[in-house]
């Protein structure tokens, strides 16, 4: 195998645990000597061993004079775990191959410096594009202290998210809806608005045949209008946090808190303020599954990173049927927000289109 193949193996290890390392990045590592793989590992949980530690533990004493392939620059600081750069030096590794450099101000470049100072040969940029894609949410979170935001919308081919009556179940197929649940399980939190809750009474859990983590439910409900008997309050399979305005009823807040709900009052209900709060809670990835008005408030300030659109080959029509983004909207196409198409896949009879904001 060549450098790229070993790095691709490390990347697939990182990818396999990508949804469980938050707020740490997903990282994979492979230890190789004379064409033989001596150890491989991924970072599995924040606060636990880093990928390099797991791979070097497997390689044991044979690590001396071996090569290590790691998808992110080895850390050089004491976080919850000791620095990987020191361990790599201690184990007598000969060469270190790195995919992406860590933008974390604590780490960036320091790991490489330490390794080179110890006479270890370091080569960076192997499969860098793939590694950077996988690390995008983490890099965004580290640099902005806000979650990486994915908006999901399900539309008919004429762009509607419901009939003009509000009826919407279902637009997309079982298969597409299961894919949504997979996405939910890959996110730390899922956000919706009181409009969607009053219309759909959603559970917002990830109900997958193979199981999966339930994201924390985030509800923006300015005046605490959510009925106490709704699923988002009564269902205890996931935590629910409600953001409301400073003048919301304290009686209702107490009743919600008695149900185990966390209520956070904001001086002003704005997406920026919510994202800052979620960043402070170490929520690295946020999934927005809401209605046109909520989506429009994210669009107005460009506060999202990715848009996942599920499109069904159906036409419903209706001049007042809702679409994915409401609000006032831009007044000329020059004001349109430019995205880029990242992928387009078929899921059952539907399309899954992923776009990213540049
Ligand atoms: N109407 C459709 C969707 N509608 C999604 C709604 O916004 C709402 O989040 C869901 O109904 C949530 O329900 P629960 O969490 O499963 O209880 N989403 C989809 O992907 N396809 C559709 O056809
Ligand atoms: N997960 C990971 C790294 N993560 C780096 O270390 C920071 C977390 O440190 P700690 O709190 O000790 O877990 C994280 O913000 C990122 O900069 N580094 C690595 O060498 N290998 C790993 O597998
Ligand atoms: Zn480390």
Short mmCIF file of C-alpha atoms and ligand atoms in Angstrom, two decimals:
data_model
loop_
_atom_site.label_atom_id
_atom_site.label_comp_id
_atom_site.label_asym_id
_atom_site.label_seq_id
_atom_site.Cartn_x
_atom_site.Cartn_y
_atom_site.Cartn_z
CA UNK A 1 0.00 0.00 0.00
CA UNK A 2 1.17 3.57 -0.63
CA UNK A 3 0.87 6.76 1.47
CA UNK A 4 -2.60 7.62 0.17
CA UNK A 5 -3.91 4.13 0.87
CA UNK A 6 -2.68 4.19 4.46
CA UNK A 7 -4.15 7.70 4.92
CA UNK A 8 -7.45 6.58 3.41
CA UNK A 9 -7.54 3.75 5.94
CA UNK A 10 -6.95 6.31 8.72
CA UNK A 11 -9.71 8.51 7.23
CA UNK A 12 -12.21 5.64 7.17
CA UNK A 13 -11.41 4.96 10.83
CA UNK A 14 -12.01 8.64 11.64
CA UNK A 15 -15.23 8.68 9.60
CA UNK A 16 -16.58 5.59 11.42
CA UNK A 17 -16.64 7.44 14.76
CA UNK A 18 -17.24 10.96 13.42
CA UNK A 19 -20.67 11.24 15.03
CA UNK A 20 -19.52 10.37 18.53
CA UNK A 21 -16.42 12.51 19.21
CA UNK A 22 -18.11 15.91 19.66
CA UNK A 23 -16.88 18.47 20.69
CA UNK A 24 -13.59 16.87 19.62
CA UNK A 25 -12.73 16.24 15.97
CA UNK A 26 -12.98 12.78 14.43
CA UNK A 27 -9.40 11.49 13.95
CA UNK A 28 -7.92 8.22 12.68
CA UNK A 29 -4.35 6.85 12.86
CA UNK A 30 -2.45 3.88 11.37
CA UNK A 31 1.02 2.65 12.42
CA UNK A 32 3.01 0.90 9.64
CA UNK A 33 6.52 -0.64 9.41
CA UNK A 34 8.06 -2.45 6.45
CA UNK A 35 4.67 -2.67 4.72
CA UNK A 36 2.98 -4.23 7.74
CA UNK A 37 0.17 -2.52 9.67
CA UNK A 38 1.13 -2.70 13.37
CA UNK A 39 -1.73 -0.66 14.81
CA UNK A 40 -4.79 1.34 13.87
CA UNK A 41 -7.14 3.47 15.90
CA UNK A 42 -9.76 6.20 15.98
CA UNK A 43 -10.69 8.82 18.55
CA UNK A 44 -13.97 7.41 19.90
CA UNK A 45 -15.12 9.83 22.60
CA UNK A 46 -14.14 13.27 23.84
CA UNK A 47 -12.06 12.98 27.00
CA UNK A 48 -10.84 9.50 26.05
CA UNK A 49 -7.74 8.34 24.17
CA UNK A 50 -6.82 10.11 20.94
CA UNK A 51 -6.49 8.13 17.71
CA UNK A 52 -2.68 8.07 17.88
CA UNK A 53 -2.78 6.69 21.43
CA UNK A 54 -5.08 3.84 20.36
CA UNK A 55 -2.99 2.99 17.29
CA UNK A 56 0.34 3.13 19.18
CA UNK A 57 -1.10 1.00 22.00
CA UNK A 58 -1.83 -1.73 19.44
CA UNK A 59 1.64 -1.41 17.87
CA UNK A 60 3.33 -1.71 21.26
CA UNK A 61 7.16 -2.00 21.23
CA UNK A 62 7.22 -2.53 17.47
CA UNK A 63 6.43 1.21 17.10
CA UNK A 64 10.20 1.92 17.14
CA UNK A 65 11.28 3.19 13.69
CA UNK A 66 7.72 2.74 12.36
CA UNK A 67 5.67 5.31 10.40
CA UNK A 68 2.38 6.78 11.65
CA UNK A 69 -0.37 8.14 9.36
CA UNK A 70 -2.78 10.50 11.17
CA UNK A 71 -5.67 12.48 9.71
CA UNK A 72 -5.14 15.54 11.96
CA UNK A 73 -1.89 17.10 13.19
CA UNK A 74 -0.99 15.38 16.50
CA UNK A 75 -1.89 17.53 19.48
CA UNK A 76 0.85 19.18 21.49
CA UNK A 77 -1.16 20.46 24.45
CA UNK A 78 -2.57 18.97 27.62
CA UNK A 79 -6.37 18.98 27.09
CA UNK A 80 -8.21 16.19 28.83
CA UNK A 81 -5.49 13.85 27.56
CA UNK A 82 -1.67 14.15 27.33
CA UNK A 83 -0.09 15.39 24.06
CA UNK A 84 0.15 12.87 21.23
CA UNK A 85 3.29 14.53 19.84
CA UNK A 86 5.21 13.58 23.02
CA UNK A 87 3.94 10.00 22.86
CA UNK A 88 4.99 9.69 19.18
CA UNK A 89 8.50 10.89 20.12
CA UNK A 90 8.65 8.60 23.14
CA UNK A 91 7.66 5.56 21.05
CA UNK A 92 10.54 6.20 18.62
CA UNK A 93 8.35 6.74 15.53
CA UNK A 94 10.55 7.51 12.48
CA UNK A 95 8.17 9.40 10.14
CA UNK A 96 4.78 11.11 10.66
CA UNK A 97 2.35 11.56 7.73
CA UNK A 98 -0.43 14.11 8.39
CA UNK A 99 -3.56 14.90 6.35
CA UNK A 100 -4.75 18.21 7.87
CA UNK A 101 -3.13 20.75 10.22
CA UNK A 102 -5.12 21.62 13.37
CA UNK A 103 -6.51 25.21 13.30
CA UNK A 104 -7.09 25.02 17.06
CA UNK A 105 -5.01 28.00 18.33
CA UNK A 106 -3.80 25.74 21.16
CA UNK A 107 -2.44 23.21 18.70
CA UNK A 108 -1.92 24.64 15.20
CA UNK A 109 1.59 23.85 14.01
CA UNK A 110 2.92 23.19 17.52
CA UNK A 111 2.64 19.42 17.14
CA UNK A 112 4.63 19.47 13.91
CA UNK A 113 7.30 21.74 15.45
CA UNK A 114 7.73 19.40 18.41
CA UNK A 115 8.08 16.35 16.15
CA UNK A 116 10.61 18.03 13.85
CA UNK A 117 12.60 19.33 16.84
CA UNK A 118 12.91 15.69 17.91
CA UNK A 119 14.37 14.81 14.51
CA UNK A 120 11.22 13.13 13.21
CA UNK A 121 10.46 13.49 9.49
CA UNK A 122 6.97 15.08 9.01
CA UNK A 123 5.03 15.13 5.76
CA UNK A 124 1.66 17.01 5.60
CA UNK A 125 -1.16 17.36 3.05
CA UNK A 126 -1.76 13.68 2.28
CA UNK A 127 -5.46 13.29 1.30
CA UNK A 128 -5.84 16.78 2.77
CA UNK A 129 -9.10 17.57 0.90
CA UNK A 130 -10.92 14.50 2.25
CA UNK A 131 -9.64 15.13 5.76
CA UNK A 132 -10.66 18.79 5.64
CA UNK A 133 -14.18 17.83 4.52
CA UNK A 134 -14.53 15.46 7.46
CA UNK A 135 -13.10 18.08 9.84
CA UNK A 136 -15.16 21.02 8.52
CA UNK A 137 -17.71 21.06 11.39
CA UNK A 138 -14.90 20.90 13.96
CA UNK A 139 -12.82 23.61 12.25
CA UNK A 140 -15.94 25.82 12.06
CA UNK A 141 -16.73 25.22 15.74
CA UNK A 142 -13.16 25.89 16.92
CA UNK A 143 -12.89 29.07 14.89
CA UNK A 144 -16.35 30.58 15.55
CA UNK A 145 -17.29 28.92 18.90
CA UNK A 146 -20.67 28.30 17.23
CA UNK A 147 -22.18 25.05 15.97
CA UNK A 148 -21.82 23.98 12.34
CA UNK A 149 -25.42 24.40 11.11
CA UNK A 150 -27.19 22.12 8.63
CA UNK A 151 -30.69 23.11 7.50
CA UNK A 152 -32.83 20.22 6.27
CA UNK A 153 -35.89 20.71 4.10
CA UNK A 154 -38.24 18.27 2.35
CA UNK A 155 -39.98 19.62 -0.74
CA UNK A 156 -42.16 18.58 -3.66
CA UNK A 157 -40.73 19.12 -7.15
CA UNK A 158 -42.56 22.45 -7.22
CA UNK A 159 -40.76 23.49 -4.03
CA UNK A 160 -43.57 23.16 -1.50
CA UNK A 161 -43.12 21.92 2.06
CA UNK A 162 -46.85 21.38 2.62
CA UNK A 163 -50.20 21.77 0.86
CA UNK A 164 -51.88 25.17 1.22
CA UNK A 165 -53.91 23.57 4.05
CA UNK A 166 -50.66 22.84 5.95
CA UNK A 167 -50.96 19.10 5.32
CA UNK A 168 -47.52 17.58 4.75
CA UNK A 169 -47.36 13.91 5.65
CA UNK A 170 -45.79 12.68 3.66
CA UNK A 171 -43.90 14.39 0.89
CA UNK A 172 -40.84 12.15 0.82
CA UNK A 173 -40.58 8.38 1.00
CA UNK A 174 -39.94 6.09 3.96
CA UNK A 175 -36.36 5.66 2.70
CA UNK A 176 -35.72 9.42 2.56
CA UNK A 177 -37.29 9.94 5.97
CA UNK A 178 -35.07 7.21 7.42
CA UNK A 179 -32.07 9.04 5.97
CA UNK A 180 -33.26 12.15 7.84
CA UNK A 181 -33.27 10.14 11.06
CA UNK A 182 -29.72 9.01 10.32
CA UNK A 183 -28.73 12.67 9.90
CA UNK A 184 -30.46 13.53 13.17
CA UNK A 185 -28.47 10.83 14.99
CA UNK A 186 -25.24 12.32 13.58
CA UNK A 187 -25.93 15.74 15.13
CA UNK A 188 -25.45 16.98 18.69
CA UNK A 189 -28.73 18.97 18.59
CA UNK A 190 -31.84 19.47 16.45
CA UNK A 191 -33.56 22.89 16.35
CA UNK A 192 -37.13 23.73 15.43
CA UNK A 193 -39.60 26.57 15.92
CA UNK A 194 -42.92 26.79 17.77
CA UNK A 195 -44.71 27.02 14.39
CA UNK A 196 -43.54 23.55 13.35
CA UNK A 197 -44.27 22.16 16.81
CA UNK A 198 -47.85 23.49 16.87
CA UNK A 199 -48.42 22.15 13.33
CA UNK A 200 -46.70 18.74 13.54
CA UNK A 201 -46.31 17.97 17.25
CA UNK A 202 -42.98 16.33 16.31
CA UNK A 203 -40.88 13.96 18.44
CA UNK A 204 -37.57 15.02 16.80
CA UNK A 205 -35.91 11.82 18.00
CA UNK A 206 -33.88 9.63 15.64
CA UNK A 207 -35.88 6.45 15.25
CA UNK A 208 -33.60 4.11 13.35
CA UNK A 209 -33.94 0.32 13.06
CA UNK A 210 -30.25 0.01 14.00
CA UNK A 211 -30.62 2.51 16.86
CA UNK A 212 -28.84 5.82 17.11
CA UNK A 213 -28.26 8.72 19.46
CA UNK A 214 -31.11 11.19 19.97
CA UNK A 215 -29.95 14.78 19.47
CA UNK A 216 -30.73 17.40 22.11
CA UNK A 217 -34.01 19.12 21.08
CA UNK A 218 -33.78 22.90 20.82
CA UNK A 219 -37.08 24.81 20.56
CA UNK A 220 -37.29 28.53 19.82
CA UNK A 221 -40.55 29.55 21.51
CA UNK A 222 -40.50 33.29 22.28
CA UNK A 223 -43.66 33.35 24.43
CA UNK A 224 -43.53 29.75 25.72
CA UNK A 225 -46.63 28.76 23.78
CA UNK A 226 -45.71 25.06 23.57
CA UNK A 227 -48.52 22.92 25.08
CA UNK A 228 -47.30 20.88 28.08
CA UNK A 229 -48.84 17.69 26.69
CA UNK A 230 -46.92 17.86 23.37
CA UNK A 231 -44.37 15.15 22.47
CA UNK A 232 -41.39 17.52 22.66
CA UNK A 233 -42.19 17.99 26.37
CA UNK A 234 -43.67 14.62 27.35
CA UNK A 235 -41.18 12.43 25.45
CA UNK A 236 -38.20 11.88 27.74
CA UNK A 237 -35.95 10.02 25.29
CA UNK A 238 -34.06 13.23 24.56
CA UNK A 239 -33.27 16.43 26.42
CA UNK A 240 -35.31 19.52 25.46
CA UNK A 241 -34.03 23.09 25.77
CA UNK A 242 -36.40 26.00 25.07
CA UNK A 243 -35.18 29.52 24.27
CA UNK A 244 -37.71 32.26 25.08
CA UNK A 245 -37.86 36.02 25.43
CA UNK A 246 -37.21 37.94 28.63
CA UNK A 247 -40.94 38.69 29.05
CA UNK A 248 -42.23 35.11 28.73
CA UNK A 249 -44.54 33.91 31.54
CA UNK A 250 -42.58 32.62 34.56
CA UNK A 251 -45.50 30.37 35.56
CA UNK A 252 -45.24 28.52 32.25
CA UNK A 253 -41.44 28.39 32.60
CA UNK A 254 -41.77 26.69 35.99
CA UNK A 255 -44.33 24.19 34.63
CA UNK A 256 -41.91 23.33 31.80
CA UNK A 257 -38.98 23.01 34.20
CA UNK A 258 -41.11 20.64 36.33
CA UNK A 259 -41.24 18.47 33.19
CA UNK A 260 -37.43 18.42 33.07
CA UNK A 261 -37.20 21.00 30.29
CA UNK A 262 -34.39 23.59 30.40
CA UNK A 263 -35.73 27.10 29.71
CA UNK A 264 -33.23 29.81 28.70
CA UNK A 265 -34.38 33.42 28.56
CA UNK A 266 -32.58 35.60 26.05
CA UNK A 267 -32.50 39.41 26.25
CA UNK A 268 -33.55 39.32 22.59
CA UNK A 269 -34.60 36.30 20.57
CA UNK A 270 -32.06 36.22 17.77
CA UNK A 271 -30.37 33.36 15.95
CA UNK A 272 -26.88 34.74 16.78
CA UNK A 273 -27.66 34.74 20.49
CA UNK A 274 -29.01 31.16 20.31
CA UNK A 275 -25.93 29.96 18.38
CA UNK A 276 -23.61 31.60 20.92
CA UNK A 277 -25.43 29.85 23.76
CA UNK A 278 -25.30 26.48 21.96
CA UNK A 279 -21.58 26.99 21.30
CA UNK A 280 -21.05 27.55 25.03
CA UNK A 281 -22.79 24.21 25.65
CA UNK A 282 -20.17 22.59 23.37
CA UNK A 283 -22.81 21.76 20.75
CA UNK A 284 -20.59 21.36 17.66
CA UNK A 285 -23.21 20.28 15.09
CA UNK A 286 -26.76 21.62 14.84
CA UNK A 287 -29.54 20.20 12.61
CA UNK A 288 -32.33 22.68 11.80
CA UNK A 289 -35.59 20.94 10.93
CA UNK A 290 -38.13 23.77 11.02
CA UNK A 291 -40.51 25.82 8.91
CA UNK A 292 -40.17 28.62 6.38
CA UNK A 293 -40.03 31.46 8.92
CA UNK A 294 -37.30 29.84 11.03
CA UNK A 295 -35.28 28.93 7.94
CA UNK A 296 -35.67 32.52 6.69
CA UNK A 297 -34.24 33.86 9.96
CA UNK A 298 -31.12 31.72 9.40
CA UNK A 299 -30.95 32.81 5.76
CA UNK A 300 -31.34 36.51 6.58
CA UNK A 301 -28.05 36.49 8.51
CA UNK A 302 -26.39 33.66 6.56
CA UNK A 303 -26.11 31.71 9.82
CA UNK A 304 -26.02 28.20 8.33
CA UNK A 305 -23.30 26.16 6.66
CA UNK A 306 -25.04 23.40 4.78
CA UNK A 307 -28.48 22.81 3.25
CA UNK A 308 -29.78 19.26 2.76
CA UNK A 309 -32.83 19.23 0.47
CA UNK A 310 -34.91 16.09 -0.03
CA UNK A 311 -37.02 16.48 -3.19
CA UNK A 312 -39.94 14.21 -4.07
CA UNK A 313 -41.05 13.78 -7.70
CA UNK A 314 -44.49 15.16 -6.83
CA UNK A 315 -46.35 18.35 -7.71
CA UNK A 316 -48.87 19.86 -5.32
CA UNK A 317 -49.28 23.44 -6.57
CA UNK A 318 -51.05 26.11 -4.52
CA UNK A 319 -50.06 29.78 -4.64
CA UNK A 320 -50.22 29.96 -0.85
CA UNK A 321 -48.58 26.58 -0.22
CA UNK A 322 -45.40 27.17 1.88
CA UNK A 323 -41.86 26.72 0.54
CA UNK A 324 -38.58 26.11 2.42
CA UNK A 325 -37.70 29.75 3.07
CA UNK A 326 -40.30 32.39 3.95
CA UNK A 327 -39.84 35.84 5.48
CA UNK A 328 -39.70 38.98 3.33
CA UNK A 329 -36.97 37.56 1.10
CA UNK A 330 -34.56 39.38 -1.19
CA UNK A 331 -36.00 41.92 -3.62
CA UNK A 332 -33.64 41.08 -6.48
CA UNK A 333 -31.78 37.97 -7.56
CA UNK A 334 -28.53 39.84 -6.93
CA UNK A 335 -29.39 39.46 -3.24
CA UNK A 336 -29.69 35.67 -3.53
CA UNK A 337 -27.31 33.76 -1.25
CA UNK A 338 -24.83 31.77 -3.36
CA UNK A 339 -24.31 28.14 -2.34
CA UNK A 340 -22.50 25.31 -4.10
CA UNK A 341 -23.87 21.89 -4.99
CA UNK A 342 -21.88 19.27 -3.09
CA UNK A 343 -23.74 16.05 -3.87
CA UNK A 344 -26.91 14.70 -5.41
CA UNK A 345 -28.09 11.17 -4.65
CA UNK A 346 -31.22 9.15 -5.31
CA UNK A 347 -32.93 7.81 -2.19
CA UNK A 348 -35.83 5.58 -3.20
CA UNK A 349 -37.96 7.70 -5.55
CA UNK A 350 -36.58 10.95 -4.11
CA UNK A 351 -33.46 13.11 -4.55
CA UNK A 352 -31.13 14.16 -1.72
CA UNK A 353 -29.33 17.35 -2.71
CA UNK A 354 -26.55 18.72 -0.46
CA UNK A 355 -25.45 22.34 -0.85
CA UNK A 356 -22.83 24.27 1.08
CA UNK A 357 -22.49 27.96 1.78
CA UNK A 358 -19.06 29.10 0.67
N1 LIG B 1 -43.44 16.14 5.88
C1 LIG B 1 -42.14 15.73 5.82
C2 LIG B 1 -41.21 16.13 6.79
N2 LIG B 1 -41.64 16.94 7.79
C3 LIG B 1 -40.94 17.21 8.87
C4 LIG B 1 -41.59 18.06 9.92
O1 LIG B 1 -40.99 19.32 9.83
C5 LIG B 1 -41.39 17.49 11.31
O2 LIG B 1 -40.05 17.78 11.72
C6 LIG B 1 -41.56 16.01 11.33
O3 LIG B 1 -42.86 15.75 11.08
C7 LIG B 1 -41.05 15.52 12.66
O4 LIG B 1 -41.76 14.42 13.02
P1 LIG B 1 -41.13 13.33 14.00
O5 LIG B 1 -39.89 13.92 14.62
O6 LIG B 1 -40.77 12.17 13.12
O7 LIG B 1 -42.19 13.05 15.00
N3 LIG B 1 -39.92 15.72 6.70
C8 LIG B 1 -39.51 14.90 5.69
O8 LIG B 1 -38.33 14.53 5.62
N4 LIG B 1 -40.40 14.48 4.72
C9 LIG B 1 -41.70 14.86 4.76
O9 LIG B 1 -42.47 14.44 3.89
N1 LIG B 2 -9.22 14.14 18.77
C1 LIG B 2 -7.87 14.27 18.57
C2 LIG B 2 -7.23 15.53 18.66
N2 LIG B 2 -7.96 16.64 18.96
C3 LIG B 2 -7.31 17.90 19.33
O1 LIG B 2 -7.15 17.94 20.74
C4 LIG B 2 -8.18 18.74 21.34
C5 LIG B 2 -8.90 17.95 22.42
O2 LIG B 2 -7.93 17.58 23.37
P1 LIG B 2 -8.43 16.68 24.64
O3 LIG B 2 -9.34 17.56 25.43
O4 LIG B 2 -7.12 16.30 25.33
O5 LIG B 2 -9.13 15.47 24.06
C6 LIG B 2 -9.15 19.07 20.19
O6 LIG B 2 -9.72 20.33 20.37
C7 LIG B 2 -8.24 19.03 18.96
O7 LIG B 2 -7.52 20.23 18.81
N3 LIG B 2 -5.89 15.63 18.45
C8 LIG B 2 -5.14 14.50 18.21
O8 LIG B 2 -3.93 14.60 18.10
N4 LIG B 2 -5.74 13.27 18.06
C9 LIG B 2 -7.07 13.11 18.25
O9 LIG B 2 -7.55 11.98 18.13
ZN1 LIG B 3 -3.77 14.03 20.62
#
